[in-house]
Coordinates of C-alpha atoms in Angstrom, one line a residue:
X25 CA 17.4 -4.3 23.3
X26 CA 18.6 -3.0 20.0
X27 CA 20.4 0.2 19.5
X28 CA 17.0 2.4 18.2
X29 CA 17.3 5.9 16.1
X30 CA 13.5 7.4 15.3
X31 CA 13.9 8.9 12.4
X32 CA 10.8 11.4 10.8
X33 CA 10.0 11.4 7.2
X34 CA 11.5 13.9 5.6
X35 CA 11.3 13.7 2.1
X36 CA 12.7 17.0 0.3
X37 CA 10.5 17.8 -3.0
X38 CA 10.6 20.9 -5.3
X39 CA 7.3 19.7 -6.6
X40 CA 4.9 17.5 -6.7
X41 CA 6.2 14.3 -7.0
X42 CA 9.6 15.3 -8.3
X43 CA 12.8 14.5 -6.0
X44 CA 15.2 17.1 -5.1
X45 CA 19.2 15.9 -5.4
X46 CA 22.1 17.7 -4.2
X47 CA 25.4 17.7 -5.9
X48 CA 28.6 19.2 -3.9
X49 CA 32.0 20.7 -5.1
X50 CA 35.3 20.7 -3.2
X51 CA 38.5 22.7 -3.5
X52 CA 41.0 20.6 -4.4
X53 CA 44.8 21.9 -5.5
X54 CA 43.4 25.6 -6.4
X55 CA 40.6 23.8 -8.7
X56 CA 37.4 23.3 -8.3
X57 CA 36.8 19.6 -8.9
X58 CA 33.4 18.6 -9.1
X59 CA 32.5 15.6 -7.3
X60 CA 29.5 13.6 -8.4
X61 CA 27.2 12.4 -5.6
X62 CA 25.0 9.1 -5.9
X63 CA 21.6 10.2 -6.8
X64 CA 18.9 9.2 -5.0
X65 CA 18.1 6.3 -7.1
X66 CA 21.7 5.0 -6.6
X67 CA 22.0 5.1 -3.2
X68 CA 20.3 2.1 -0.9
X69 CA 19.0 1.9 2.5
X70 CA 18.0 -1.5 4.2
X71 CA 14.2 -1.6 5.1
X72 CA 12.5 -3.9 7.4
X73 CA 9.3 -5.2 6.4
X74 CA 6.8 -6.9 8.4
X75 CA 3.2 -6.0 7.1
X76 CA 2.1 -6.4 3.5
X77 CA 5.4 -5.4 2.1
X78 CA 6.7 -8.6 3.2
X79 CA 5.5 -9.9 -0.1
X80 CA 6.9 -9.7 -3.7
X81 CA 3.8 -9.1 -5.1
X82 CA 2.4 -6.2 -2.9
X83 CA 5.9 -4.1 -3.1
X84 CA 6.1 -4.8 -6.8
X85 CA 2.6 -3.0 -7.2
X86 CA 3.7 0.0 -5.2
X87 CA 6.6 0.5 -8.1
X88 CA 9.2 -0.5 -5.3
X89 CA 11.6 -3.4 -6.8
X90 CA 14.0 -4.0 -3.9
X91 CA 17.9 -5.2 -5.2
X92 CA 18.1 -7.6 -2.6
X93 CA 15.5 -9.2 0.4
X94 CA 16.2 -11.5 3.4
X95 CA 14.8 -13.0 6.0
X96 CA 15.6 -11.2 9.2
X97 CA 15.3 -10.6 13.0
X98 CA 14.6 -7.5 14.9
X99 CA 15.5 -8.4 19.0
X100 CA 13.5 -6.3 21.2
X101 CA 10.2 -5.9 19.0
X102 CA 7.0 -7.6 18.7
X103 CA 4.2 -7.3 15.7
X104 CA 1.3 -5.5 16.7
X105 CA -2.0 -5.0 15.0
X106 CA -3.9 -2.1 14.8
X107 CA -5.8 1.0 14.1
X108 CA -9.7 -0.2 12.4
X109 CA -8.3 -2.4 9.8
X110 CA -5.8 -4.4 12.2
X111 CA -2.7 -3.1 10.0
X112 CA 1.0 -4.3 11.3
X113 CA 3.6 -2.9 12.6
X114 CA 6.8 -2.9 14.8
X115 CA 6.6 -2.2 18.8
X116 CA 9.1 -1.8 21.2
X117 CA 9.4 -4.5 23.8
X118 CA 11.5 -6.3 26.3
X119 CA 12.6 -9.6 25.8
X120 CA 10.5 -9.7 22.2
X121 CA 11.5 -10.8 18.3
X122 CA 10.2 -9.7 15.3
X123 CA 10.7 -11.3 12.1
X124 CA 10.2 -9.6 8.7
X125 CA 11.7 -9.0 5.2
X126 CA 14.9 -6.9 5.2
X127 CA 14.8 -5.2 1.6
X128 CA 17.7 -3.5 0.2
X129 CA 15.9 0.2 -1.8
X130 CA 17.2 2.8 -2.7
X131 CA 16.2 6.1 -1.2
X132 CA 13.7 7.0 -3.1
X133 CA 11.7 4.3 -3.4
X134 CA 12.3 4.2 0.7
X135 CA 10.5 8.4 -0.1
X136 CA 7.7 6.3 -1.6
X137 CA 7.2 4.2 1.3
X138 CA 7.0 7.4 3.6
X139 CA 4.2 8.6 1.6
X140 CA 2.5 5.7 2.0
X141 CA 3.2 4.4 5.6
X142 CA 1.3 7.9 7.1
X143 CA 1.0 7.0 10.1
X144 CA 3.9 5.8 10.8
X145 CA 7.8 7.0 11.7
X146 CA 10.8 4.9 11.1
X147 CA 13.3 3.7 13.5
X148 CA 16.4 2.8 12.7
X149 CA 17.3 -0.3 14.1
X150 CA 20.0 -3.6 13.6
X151 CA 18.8 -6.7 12.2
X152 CA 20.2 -9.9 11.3
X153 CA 19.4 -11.1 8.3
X154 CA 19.6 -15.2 7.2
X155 CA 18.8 -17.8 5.1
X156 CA 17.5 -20.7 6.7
X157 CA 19.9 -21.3 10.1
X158 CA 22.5 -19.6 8.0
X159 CA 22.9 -16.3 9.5
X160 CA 24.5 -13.0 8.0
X161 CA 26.1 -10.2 9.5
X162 CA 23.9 -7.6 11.4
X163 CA 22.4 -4.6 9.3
X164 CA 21.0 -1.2 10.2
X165 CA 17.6 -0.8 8.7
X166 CA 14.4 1.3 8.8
X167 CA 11.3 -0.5 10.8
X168 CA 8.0 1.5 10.5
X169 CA 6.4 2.0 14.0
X170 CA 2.9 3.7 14.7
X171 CA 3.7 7.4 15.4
X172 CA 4.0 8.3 19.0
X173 CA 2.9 11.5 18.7
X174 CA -0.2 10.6 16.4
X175 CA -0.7 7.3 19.4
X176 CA -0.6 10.2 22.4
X177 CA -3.3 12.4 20.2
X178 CA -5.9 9.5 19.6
X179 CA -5.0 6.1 21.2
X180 CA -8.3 4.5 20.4
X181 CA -7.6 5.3 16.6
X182 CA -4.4 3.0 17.4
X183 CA -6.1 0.2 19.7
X184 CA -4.9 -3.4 19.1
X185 CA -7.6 -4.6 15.9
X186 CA -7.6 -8.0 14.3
X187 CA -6.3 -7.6 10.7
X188 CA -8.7 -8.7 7.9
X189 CA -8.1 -12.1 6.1
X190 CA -7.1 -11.1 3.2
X191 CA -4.3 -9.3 4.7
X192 CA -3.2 -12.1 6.8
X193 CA -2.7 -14.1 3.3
X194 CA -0.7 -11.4 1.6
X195 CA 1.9 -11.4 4.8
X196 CA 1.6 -15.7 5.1
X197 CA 2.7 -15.6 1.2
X198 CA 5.4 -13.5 1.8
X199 CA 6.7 -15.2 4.8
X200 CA 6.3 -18.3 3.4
X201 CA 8.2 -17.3 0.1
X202 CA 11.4 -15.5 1.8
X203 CA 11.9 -18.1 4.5
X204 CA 11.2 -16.6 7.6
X205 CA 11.3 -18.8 10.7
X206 CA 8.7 -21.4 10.6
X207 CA 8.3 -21.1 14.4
X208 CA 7.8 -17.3 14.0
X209 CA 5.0 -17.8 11.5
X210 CA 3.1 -20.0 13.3
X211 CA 3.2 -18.3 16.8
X212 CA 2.6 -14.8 15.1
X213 CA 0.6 -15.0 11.5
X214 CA -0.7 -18.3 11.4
X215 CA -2.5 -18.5 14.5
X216 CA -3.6 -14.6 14.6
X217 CA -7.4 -14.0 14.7
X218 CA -8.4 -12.6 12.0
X219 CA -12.2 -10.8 10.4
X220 CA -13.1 -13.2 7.5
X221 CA -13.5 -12.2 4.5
X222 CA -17.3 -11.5 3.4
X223 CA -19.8 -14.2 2.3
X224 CA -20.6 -13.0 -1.3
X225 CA -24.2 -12.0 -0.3
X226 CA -23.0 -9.7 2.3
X227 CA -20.9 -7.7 -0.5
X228 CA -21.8 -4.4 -1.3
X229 CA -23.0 -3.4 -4.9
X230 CA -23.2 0.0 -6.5
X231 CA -27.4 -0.2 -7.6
X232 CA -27.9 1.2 -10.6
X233 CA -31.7 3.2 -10.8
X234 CA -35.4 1.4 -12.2
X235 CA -35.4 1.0 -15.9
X236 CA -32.9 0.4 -19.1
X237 CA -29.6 2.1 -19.5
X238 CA -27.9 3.1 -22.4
X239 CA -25.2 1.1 -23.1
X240 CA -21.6 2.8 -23.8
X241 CA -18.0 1.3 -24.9
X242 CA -15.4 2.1 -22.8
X243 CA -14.1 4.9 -25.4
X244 CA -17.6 6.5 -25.1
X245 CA -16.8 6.2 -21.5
X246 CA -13.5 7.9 -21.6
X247 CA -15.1 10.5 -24.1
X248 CA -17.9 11.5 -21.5
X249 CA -15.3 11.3 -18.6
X250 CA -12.9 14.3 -20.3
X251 CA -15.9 17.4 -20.9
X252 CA -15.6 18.2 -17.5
X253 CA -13.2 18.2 -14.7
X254 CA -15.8 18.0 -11.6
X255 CA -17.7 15.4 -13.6
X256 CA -15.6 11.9 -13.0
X257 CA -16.3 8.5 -14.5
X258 CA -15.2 4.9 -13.8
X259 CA -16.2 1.5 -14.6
X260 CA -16.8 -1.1 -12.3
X261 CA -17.2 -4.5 -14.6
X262 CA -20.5 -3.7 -16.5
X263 CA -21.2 -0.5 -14.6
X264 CA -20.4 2.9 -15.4
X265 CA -20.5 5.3 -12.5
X266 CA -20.6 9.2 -12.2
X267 CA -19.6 11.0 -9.8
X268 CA -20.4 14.6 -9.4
X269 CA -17.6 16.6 -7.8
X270 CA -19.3 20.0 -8.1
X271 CA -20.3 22.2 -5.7
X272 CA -16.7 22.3 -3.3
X273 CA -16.9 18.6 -3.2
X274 CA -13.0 17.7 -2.1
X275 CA -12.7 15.2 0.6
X276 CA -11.6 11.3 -0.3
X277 CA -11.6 12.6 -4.1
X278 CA -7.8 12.1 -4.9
X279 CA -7.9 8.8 -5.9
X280 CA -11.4 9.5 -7.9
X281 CA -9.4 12.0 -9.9
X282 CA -6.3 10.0 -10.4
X283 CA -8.2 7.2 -11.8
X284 CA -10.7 8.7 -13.2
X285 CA -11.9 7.2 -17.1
X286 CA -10.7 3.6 -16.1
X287 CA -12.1 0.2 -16.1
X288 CA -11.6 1.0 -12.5
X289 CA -12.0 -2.8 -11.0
X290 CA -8.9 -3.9 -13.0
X291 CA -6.9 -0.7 -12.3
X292 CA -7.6 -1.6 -8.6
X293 CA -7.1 -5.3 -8.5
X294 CA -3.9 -5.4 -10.5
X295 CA -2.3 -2.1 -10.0
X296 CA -3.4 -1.7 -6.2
X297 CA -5.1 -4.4 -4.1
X298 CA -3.5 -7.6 -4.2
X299 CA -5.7 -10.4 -3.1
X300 CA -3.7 -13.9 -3.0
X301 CA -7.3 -15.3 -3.2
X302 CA -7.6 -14.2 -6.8
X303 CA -4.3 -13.3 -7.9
X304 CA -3.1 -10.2 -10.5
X305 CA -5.3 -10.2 -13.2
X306 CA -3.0 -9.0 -16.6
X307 CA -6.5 -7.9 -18.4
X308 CA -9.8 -7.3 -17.4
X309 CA -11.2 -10.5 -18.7
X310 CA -9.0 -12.3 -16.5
X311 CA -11.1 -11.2 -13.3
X312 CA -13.5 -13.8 -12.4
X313 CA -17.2 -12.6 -11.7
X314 CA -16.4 -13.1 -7.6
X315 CA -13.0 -11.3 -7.5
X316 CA -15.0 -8.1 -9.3
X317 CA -18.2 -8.8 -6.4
X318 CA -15.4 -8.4 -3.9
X319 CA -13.7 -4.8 -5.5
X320 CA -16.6 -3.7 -5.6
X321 CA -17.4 -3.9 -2.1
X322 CA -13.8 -2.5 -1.3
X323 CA -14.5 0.7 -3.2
X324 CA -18.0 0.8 -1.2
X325 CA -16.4 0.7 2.0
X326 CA -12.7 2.1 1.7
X327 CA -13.3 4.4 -1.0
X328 CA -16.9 5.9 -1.3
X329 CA -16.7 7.6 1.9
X330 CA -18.0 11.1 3.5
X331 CA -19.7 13.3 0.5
X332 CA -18.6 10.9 -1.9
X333 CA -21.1 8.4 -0.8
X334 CA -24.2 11.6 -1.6
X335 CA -22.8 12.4 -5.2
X336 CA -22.5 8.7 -7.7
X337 CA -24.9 7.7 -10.0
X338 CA -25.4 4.8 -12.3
X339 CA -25.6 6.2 -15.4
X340 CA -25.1 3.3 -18.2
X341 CA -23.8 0.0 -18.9
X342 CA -20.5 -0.9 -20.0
X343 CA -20.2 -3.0 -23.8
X344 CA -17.4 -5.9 -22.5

């Protein structure tokens, strides 16, 4: 088994969002010769992907455009899926091989993926990267495995789940497109069981109230959206929804308040859910009537959870 450092996310911030760099200064010949340090940006780190940042598409969307990505193998590892949604990732085992995406980042776009990847840690581990049966010299890289600590507090939060289809197409795609061993794909992605997606009369639907609504532009929209900051609104297609976030209202919020005055199907499909079924719509009229059904049902059940699901309203139709 491969040589295996855990490694914690530790991301050092000043604020919100805003990456802290350290420059250094050495004593050289009585002067004091300042030595510039790669930022952050500049330097690179080797990340092993096996989940749905094995594909182009999917790490483009998360503003993470690697500098260089191979095929690779991780000895000593299997894929496992888990946790509700059947989500990927690296475990130890003897005797095992995992295949994935070895992406060359740079550190803080690697930050990025440590914000995302919550419950996970990273271990550093050697890989060896290739092109077809043309193989490269070994690499350390970062693999994201299910935190042990978070696994000993809740296992059943981390029991083996099938993933959901459309996942399973976003990591086919991108094992398909980098190469990665054909008998690898079909013992481990192709042949995984997997939940379907939805028939579209089992998708969820925001209904609007009896009776005519008035009908707004999206400008009117956005107009509405900024007289308050505990009043949010969003469009889904034809529907414009408020949400009422008075009253202390604050769990599963965030992502009401960052998007918050948007054509929000759009935002979602082409900035955040990829769906190889449907593709990255560049406008909203490029979203067919089915791909809008089906982020519609995703906000339903992802998004519009807890108190969020007691505090939306219908409140008018959208002028397309």
């Amino acid at each position: 088994m491969s040589e295996v450092k855990r490694v914690q996310h530790k991301t050092s911030l000043s604020a919100p969002g805003k990456l802290t760099l350290h420059r250094h200064s050495v004593l050289i010949a009585n002067k004091d010769i300042k030595i510039k340090q790669p930022t952050m940006e500049e330097e690179s780190v080797e990340y092993l992907a096996i989940g749905s940042m094995m594909n182009k598409t999917s790490i483009n969307m998360r503003e993470i455009f690697p500098q260089e990505s191979r095929a690779a193998c991780l000895k000593g590892y299997e894929l496992f899926f888990g946790m509700a949604n059947g989500f990927a990732a690296a475990r130890q085992a003897q005797g095992g091989e995992l295949h994935g995406v070895v992406h060359r980042i740079s550190k803080k776009e690697l930050a990025i993926l440590d914000m995302i990847e919550v419950w996970y840690i990273r271990d550093l581990v050697e890989v060896v990267p290739y092109y077809g049966e043309n193989k490269q010299p070994a690499v350390k890289a970062f693999v994201y495995v299910f935190d042990p600590a978070k696994v000993e507090e809740n296992p059943s939060q981390f029991a083996a789940n099938p993933p959901r289809e459309r996942y399973m197409d976003i990591l086919l795609e991108g094992a398909k497109y980098f190469g990665l061993e054909n008998t690898f794909i079909e013992n481990n992605l192709s042949s995984v069981e997997f939940v379907a997606r939805k028939e579209l009369k089992d998708l969820r639907v925001f209904d609007p109230p009896e009776g005519a609504l008035p009908e707004w532009t999206v400008g009117e929209m956005r107009e509405k959206d900024n007289e308050n900051d505990d009043i949010v609104f969003v469009a889904l297609k034809t529907k414009v929804i408020r949400f009422d976030l008075t009253g202390g209202v604050t769990q599963h919020t965030h992502i009401l308040k960052r998007d918050r005055g948007t054509q929000w199907a759009h935002l979602i499909a082409s900035k955040y859910m990829y769906d190889p079924k449907f593709g990255v719509p560049a406008k909203v009229e490029d979203m067919t009537d089915n791909h809008h059904r089906y982020v519609e049902d995703m906000v339903l059940d992802s998004l519009i959870i807890g108190e969020v699901n007691n505090i939306w309203t219908v409140v008018a139709s959208l002028k397309i």
